Short mmCIF file of C-alpha atoms in Angstrom, two decimals:
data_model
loop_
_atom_site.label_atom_id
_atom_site.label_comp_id
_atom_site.label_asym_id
_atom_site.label_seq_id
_atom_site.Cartn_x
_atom_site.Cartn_y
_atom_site.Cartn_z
CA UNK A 1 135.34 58.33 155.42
CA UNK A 2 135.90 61.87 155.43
CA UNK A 3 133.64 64.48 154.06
CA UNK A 4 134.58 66.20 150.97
CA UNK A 5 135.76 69.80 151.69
CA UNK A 6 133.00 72.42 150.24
CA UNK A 7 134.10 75.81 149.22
CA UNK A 8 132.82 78.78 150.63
CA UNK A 9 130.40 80.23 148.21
CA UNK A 10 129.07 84.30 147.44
CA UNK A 11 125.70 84.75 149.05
CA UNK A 12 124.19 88.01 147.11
CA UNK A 13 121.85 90.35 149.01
CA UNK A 14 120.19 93.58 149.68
CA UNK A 15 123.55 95.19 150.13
CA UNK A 16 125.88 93.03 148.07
CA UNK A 17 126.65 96.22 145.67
CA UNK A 18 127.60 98.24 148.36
CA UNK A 19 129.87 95.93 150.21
CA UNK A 20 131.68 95.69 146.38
CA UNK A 21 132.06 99.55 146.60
CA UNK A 22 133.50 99.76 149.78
CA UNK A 23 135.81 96.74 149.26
CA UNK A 24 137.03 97.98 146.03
CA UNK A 25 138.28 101.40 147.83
CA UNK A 26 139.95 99.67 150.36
CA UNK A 27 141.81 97.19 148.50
CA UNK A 28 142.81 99.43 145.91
CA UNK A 29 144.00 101.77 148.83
CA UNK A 30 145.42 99.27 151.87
CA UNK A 31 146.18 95.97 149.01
CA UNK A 32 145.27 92.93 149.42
CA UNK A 33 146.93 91.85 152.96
CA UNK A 34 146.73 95.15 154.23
CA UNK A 35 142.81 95.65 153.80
CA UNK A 36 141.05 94.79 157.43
CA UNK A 37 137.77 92.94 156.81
CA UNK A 38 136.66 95.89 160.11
CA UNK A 39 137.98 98.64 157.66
CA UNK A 40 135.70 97.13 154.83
CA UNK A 41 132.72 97.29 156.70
CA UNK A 42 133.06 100.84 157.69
CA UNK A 43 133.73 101.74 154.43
CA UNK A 44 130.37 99.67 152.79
CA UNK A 45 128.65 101.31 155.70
CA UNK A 46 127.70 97.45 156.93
CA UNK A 47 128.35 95.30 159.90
CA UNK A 48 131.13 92.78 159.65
CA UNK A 49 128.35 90.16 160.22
CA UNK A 50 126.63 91.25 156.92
CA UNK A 51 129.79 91.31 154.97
CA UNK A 52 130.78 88.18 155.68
CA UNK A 53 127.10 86.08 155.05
CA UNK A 54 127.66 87.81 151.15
CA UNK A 55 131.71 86.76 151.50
CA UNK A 56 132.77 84.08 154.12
CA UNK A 57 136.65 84.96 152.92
CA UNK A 58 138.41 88.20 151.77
CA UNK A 59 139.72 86.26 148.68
CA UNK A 60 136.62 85.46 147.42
CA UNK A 61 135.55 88.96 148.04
CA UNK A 62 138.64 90.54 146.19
CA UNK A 63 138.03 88.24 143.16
CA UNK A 64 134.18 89.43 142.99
CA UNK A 65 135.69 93.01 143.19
CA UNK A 66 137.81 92.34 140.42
CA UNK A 67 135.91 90.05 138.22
CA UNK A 68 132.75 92.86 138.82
CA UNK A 69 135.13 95.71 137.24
CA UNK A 70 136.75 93.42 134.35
CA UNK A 71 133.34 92.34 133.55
CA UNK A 72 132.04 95.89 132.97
CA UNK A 73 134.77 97.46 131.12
CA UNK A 74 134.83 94.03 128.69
CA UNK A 75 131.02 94.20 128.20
CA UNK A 76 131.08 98.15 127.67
CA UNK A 77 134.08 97.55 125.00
CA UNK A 78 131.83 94.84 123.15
CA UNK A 79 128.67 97.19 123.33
CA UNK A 80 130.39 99.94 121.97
CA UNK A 81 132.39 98.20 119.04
CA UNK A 82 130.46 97.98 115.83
CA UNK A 83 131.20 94.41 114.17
CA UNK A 84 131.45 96.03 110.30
CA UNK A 85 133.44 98.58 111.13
CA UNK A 86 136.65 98.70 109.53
CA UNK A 87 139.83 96.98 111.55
CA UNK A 88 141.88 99.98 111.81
CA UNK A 89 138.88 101.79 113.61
CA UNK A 90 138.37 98.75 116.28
CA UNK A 91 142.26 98.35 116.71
CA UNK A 92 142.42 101.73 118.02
CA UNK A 93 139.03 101.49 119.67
CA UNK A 94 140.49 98.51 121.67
CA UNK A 95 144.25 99.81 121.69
CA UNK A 96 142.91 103.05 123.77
CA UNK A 97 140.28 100.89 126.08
CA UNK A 98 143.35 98.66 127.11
CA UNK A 99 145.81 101.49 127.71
CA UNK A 100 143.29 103.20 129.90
CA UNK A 101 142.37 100.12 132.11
CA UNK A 102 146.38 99.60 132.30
CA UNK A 103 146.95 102.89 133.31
CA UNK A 104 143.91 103.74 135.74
CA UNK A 105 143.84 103.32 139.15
CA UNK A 106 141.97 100.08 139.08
CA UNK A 107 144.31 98.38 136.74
CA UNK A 108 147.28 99.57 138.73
CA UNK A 109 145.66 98.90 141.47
CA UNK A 110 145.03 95.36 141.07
CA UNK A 111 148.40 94.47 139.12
CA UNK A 112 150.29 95.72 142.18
CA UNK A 113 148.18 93.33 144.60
CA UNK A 114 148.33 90.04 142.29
CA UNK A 115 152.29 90.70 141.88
CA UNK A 116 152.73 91.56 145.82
CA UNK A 117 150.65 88.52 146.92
CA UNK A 118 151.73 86.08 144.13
CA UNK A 119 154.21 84.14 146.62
CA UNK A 120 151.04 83.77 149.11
CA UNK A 121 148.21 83.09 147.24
CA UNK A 122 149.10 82.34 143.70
CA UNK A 123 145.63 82.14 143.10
CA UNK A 124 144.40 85.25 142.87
CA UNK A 125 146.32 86.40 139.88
CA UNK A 126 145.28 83.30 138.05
CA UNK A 127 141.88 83.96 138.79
CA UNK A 128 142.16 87.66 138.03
CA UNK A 129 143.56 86.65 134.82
CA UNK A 130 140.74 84.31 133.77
CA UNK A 131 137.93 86.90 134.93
CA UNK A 132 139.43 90.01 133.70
CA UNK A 133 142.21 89.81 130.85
CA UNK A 134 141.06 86.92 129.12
CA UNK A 135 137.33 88.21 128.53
CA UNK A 136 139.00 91.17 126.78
CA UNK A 137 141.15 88.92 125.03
CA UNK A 138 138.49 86.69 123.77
CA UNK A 139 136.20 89.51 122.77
CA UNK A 140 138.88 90.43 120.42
CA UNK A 141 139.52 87.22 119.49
CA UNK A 142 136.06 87.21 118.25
CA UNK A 143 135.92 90.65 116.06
CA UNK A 144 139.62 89.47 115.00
CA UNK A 145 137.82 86.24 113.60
CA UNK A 146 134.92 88.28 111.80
CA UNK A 147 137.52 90.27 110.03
CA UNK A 148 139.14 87.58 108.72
CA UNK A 149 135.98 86.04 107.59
CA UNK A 150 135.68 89.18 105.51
CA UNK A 151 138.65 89.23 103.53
CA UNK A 152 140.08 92.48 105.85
CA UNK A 153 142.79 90.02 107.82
CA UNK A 154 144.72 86.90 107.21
CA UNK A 155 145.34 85.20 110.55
CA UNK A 156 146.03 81.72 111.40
CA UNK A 157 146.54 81.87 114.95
CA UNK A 158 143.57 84.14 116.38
CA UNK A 159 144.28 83.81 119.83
CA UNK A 160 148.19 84.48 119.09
CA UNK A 161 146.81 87.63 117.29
CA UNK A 162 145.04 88.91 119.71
CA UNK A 163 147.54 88.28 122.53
CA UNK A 164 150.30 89.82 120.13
CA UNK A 165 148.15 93.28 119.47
CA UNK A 166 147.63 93.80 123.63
CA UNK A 167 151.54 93.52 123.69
CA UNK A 168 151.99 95.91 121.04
CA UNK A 169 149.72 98.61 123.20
CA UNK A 170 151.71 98.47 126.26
CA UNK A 171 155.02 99.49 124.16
CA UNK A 172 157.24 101.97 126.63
CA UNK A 173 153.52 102.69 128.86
CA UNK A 174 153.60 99.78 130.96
CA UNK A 175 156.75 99.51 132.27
CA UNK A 176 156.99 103.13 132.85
CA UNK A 177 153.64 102.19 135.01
CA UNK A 178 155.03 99.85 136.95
CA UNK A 179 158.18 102.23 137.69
CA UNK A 180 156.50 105.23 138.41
CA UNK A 181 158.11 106.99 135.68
CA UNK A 182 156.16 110.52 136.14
CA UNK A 183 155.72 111.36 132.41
CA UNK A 184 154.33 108.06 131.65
CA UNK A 185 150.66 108.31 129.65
CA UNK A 186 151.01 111.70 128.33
CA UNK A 187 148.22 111.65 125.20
CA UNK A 188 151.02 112.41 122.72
CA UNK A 189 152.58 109.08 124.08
CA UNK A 190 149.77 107.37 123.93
CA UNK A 191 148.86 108.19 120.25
CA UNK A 192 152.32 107.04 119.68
CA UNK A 193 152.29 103.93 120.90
CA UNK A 194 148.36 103.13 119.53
CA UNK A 195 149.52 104.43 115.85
CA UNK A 196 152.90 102.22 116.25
CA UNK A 197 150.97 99.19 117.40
CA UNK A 198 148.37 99.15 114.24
CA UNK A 199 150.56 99.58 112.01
CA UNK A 200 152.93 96.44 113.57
CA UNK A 201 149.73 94.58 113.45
CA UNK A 202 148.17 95.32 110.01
CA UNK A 203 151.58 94.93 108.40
CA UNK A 204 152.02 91.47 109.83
CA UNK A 205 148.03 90.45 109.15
CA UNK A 206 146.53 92.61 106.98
CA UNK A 207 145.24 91.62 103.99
CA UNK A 208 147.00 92.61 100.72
CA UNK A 209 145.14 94.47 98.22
#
């Protein structure tokens, strides 16, 4: 009988944050497929043989890189968002948090890779998505619940919500994003797209008074 296939598994270390650094500028520079595990190294400032006893694969390495940065920007959002405060202020809280990640390097950065290498390895958007995206969407999920508990929001479908109010914030930003449309993310934009989206969203599940 044949053994059962193991996965190759993170090994963290003295230098695991700075082979993260170093990988994140290269595959946010070179891609996915283009980044050389030799032009990883140089740019952690480790040998190859250190990189890979922390990451036997460049997969697994790019998902750490991305689940790393999702996890920080989520966990800053939820540290930063004040659970009585009123819905219109944590809308625009979140609305602004999710335009920025859309529109920063990073963001664009990694959307570009999952999309180029989808054919190849499927599996790295789907894992982006469930270590990155869905956090955010479940931490609003969560306020989106307390608000409703309060009287402030009447929502059957929290999870519908929450997906509903991301779509709202990438009105006329993202695809100009993905085009390269030069006068994309202007702050007057922005504004106009954060005000539009609360208003969609509190007419369609705010509470009536």
């Amino acid at each position: 009988m044949a053994e059962a296939e193991t996965k190759p598994k993170i090994r963290k270390g003295r230098k695991f944050a700075q082979v993260l650094d170093g990988a994140r500028t290269v595959f946010l520079r070179d891609g996915f497929e283009g980044a050389s595990v030799d032009d990883i190294a140089r740019e952690a400032g480790v040998s190859k043989a250190t990189l890979y006893s922390y990451f036997p694969d460049k997969q697994l390495l790019f998902m750490e890189v991305a689940k790393t940065e999702c996890a920080r920007q989520a966990d800053e959002a939820v540290e930063l968002i004040h659970r009585q405060a009123p819905v219109r202020d944590v809308l625009r809280f979140a609305a602004e948090k999710i335009i920025a990640f859309m529109s920063s390097d990073f963001g664009r950065g990694i959307f570009r890779i999952c999309v180029a290498e989808s054919d190849r390895f499927p599996q790295l958007g789907h894992e982006f998505y469930h270590s990155g995206p869905i956090m955010v969407r479940e931490r609003l999920v969560d306020y989106l619940r307390e608000a409703a508990s309060r009287g402030e929001l009447v929502i059957e479908d929290f999870e519908l919500a929450a997906d509903q109010f991301a779509e709202l914030c990438k009105a006329d930003i993202h695809a100009r994003l993905i085009f390269g449309v030069d006068s994309c993310c202007a702050p007057r934009d922005v504004k106009r797209t954060i005000d539009g989206a609360i208003e969609m969203f509190m007419a369609r599940y705010g509470a009536a008074r």
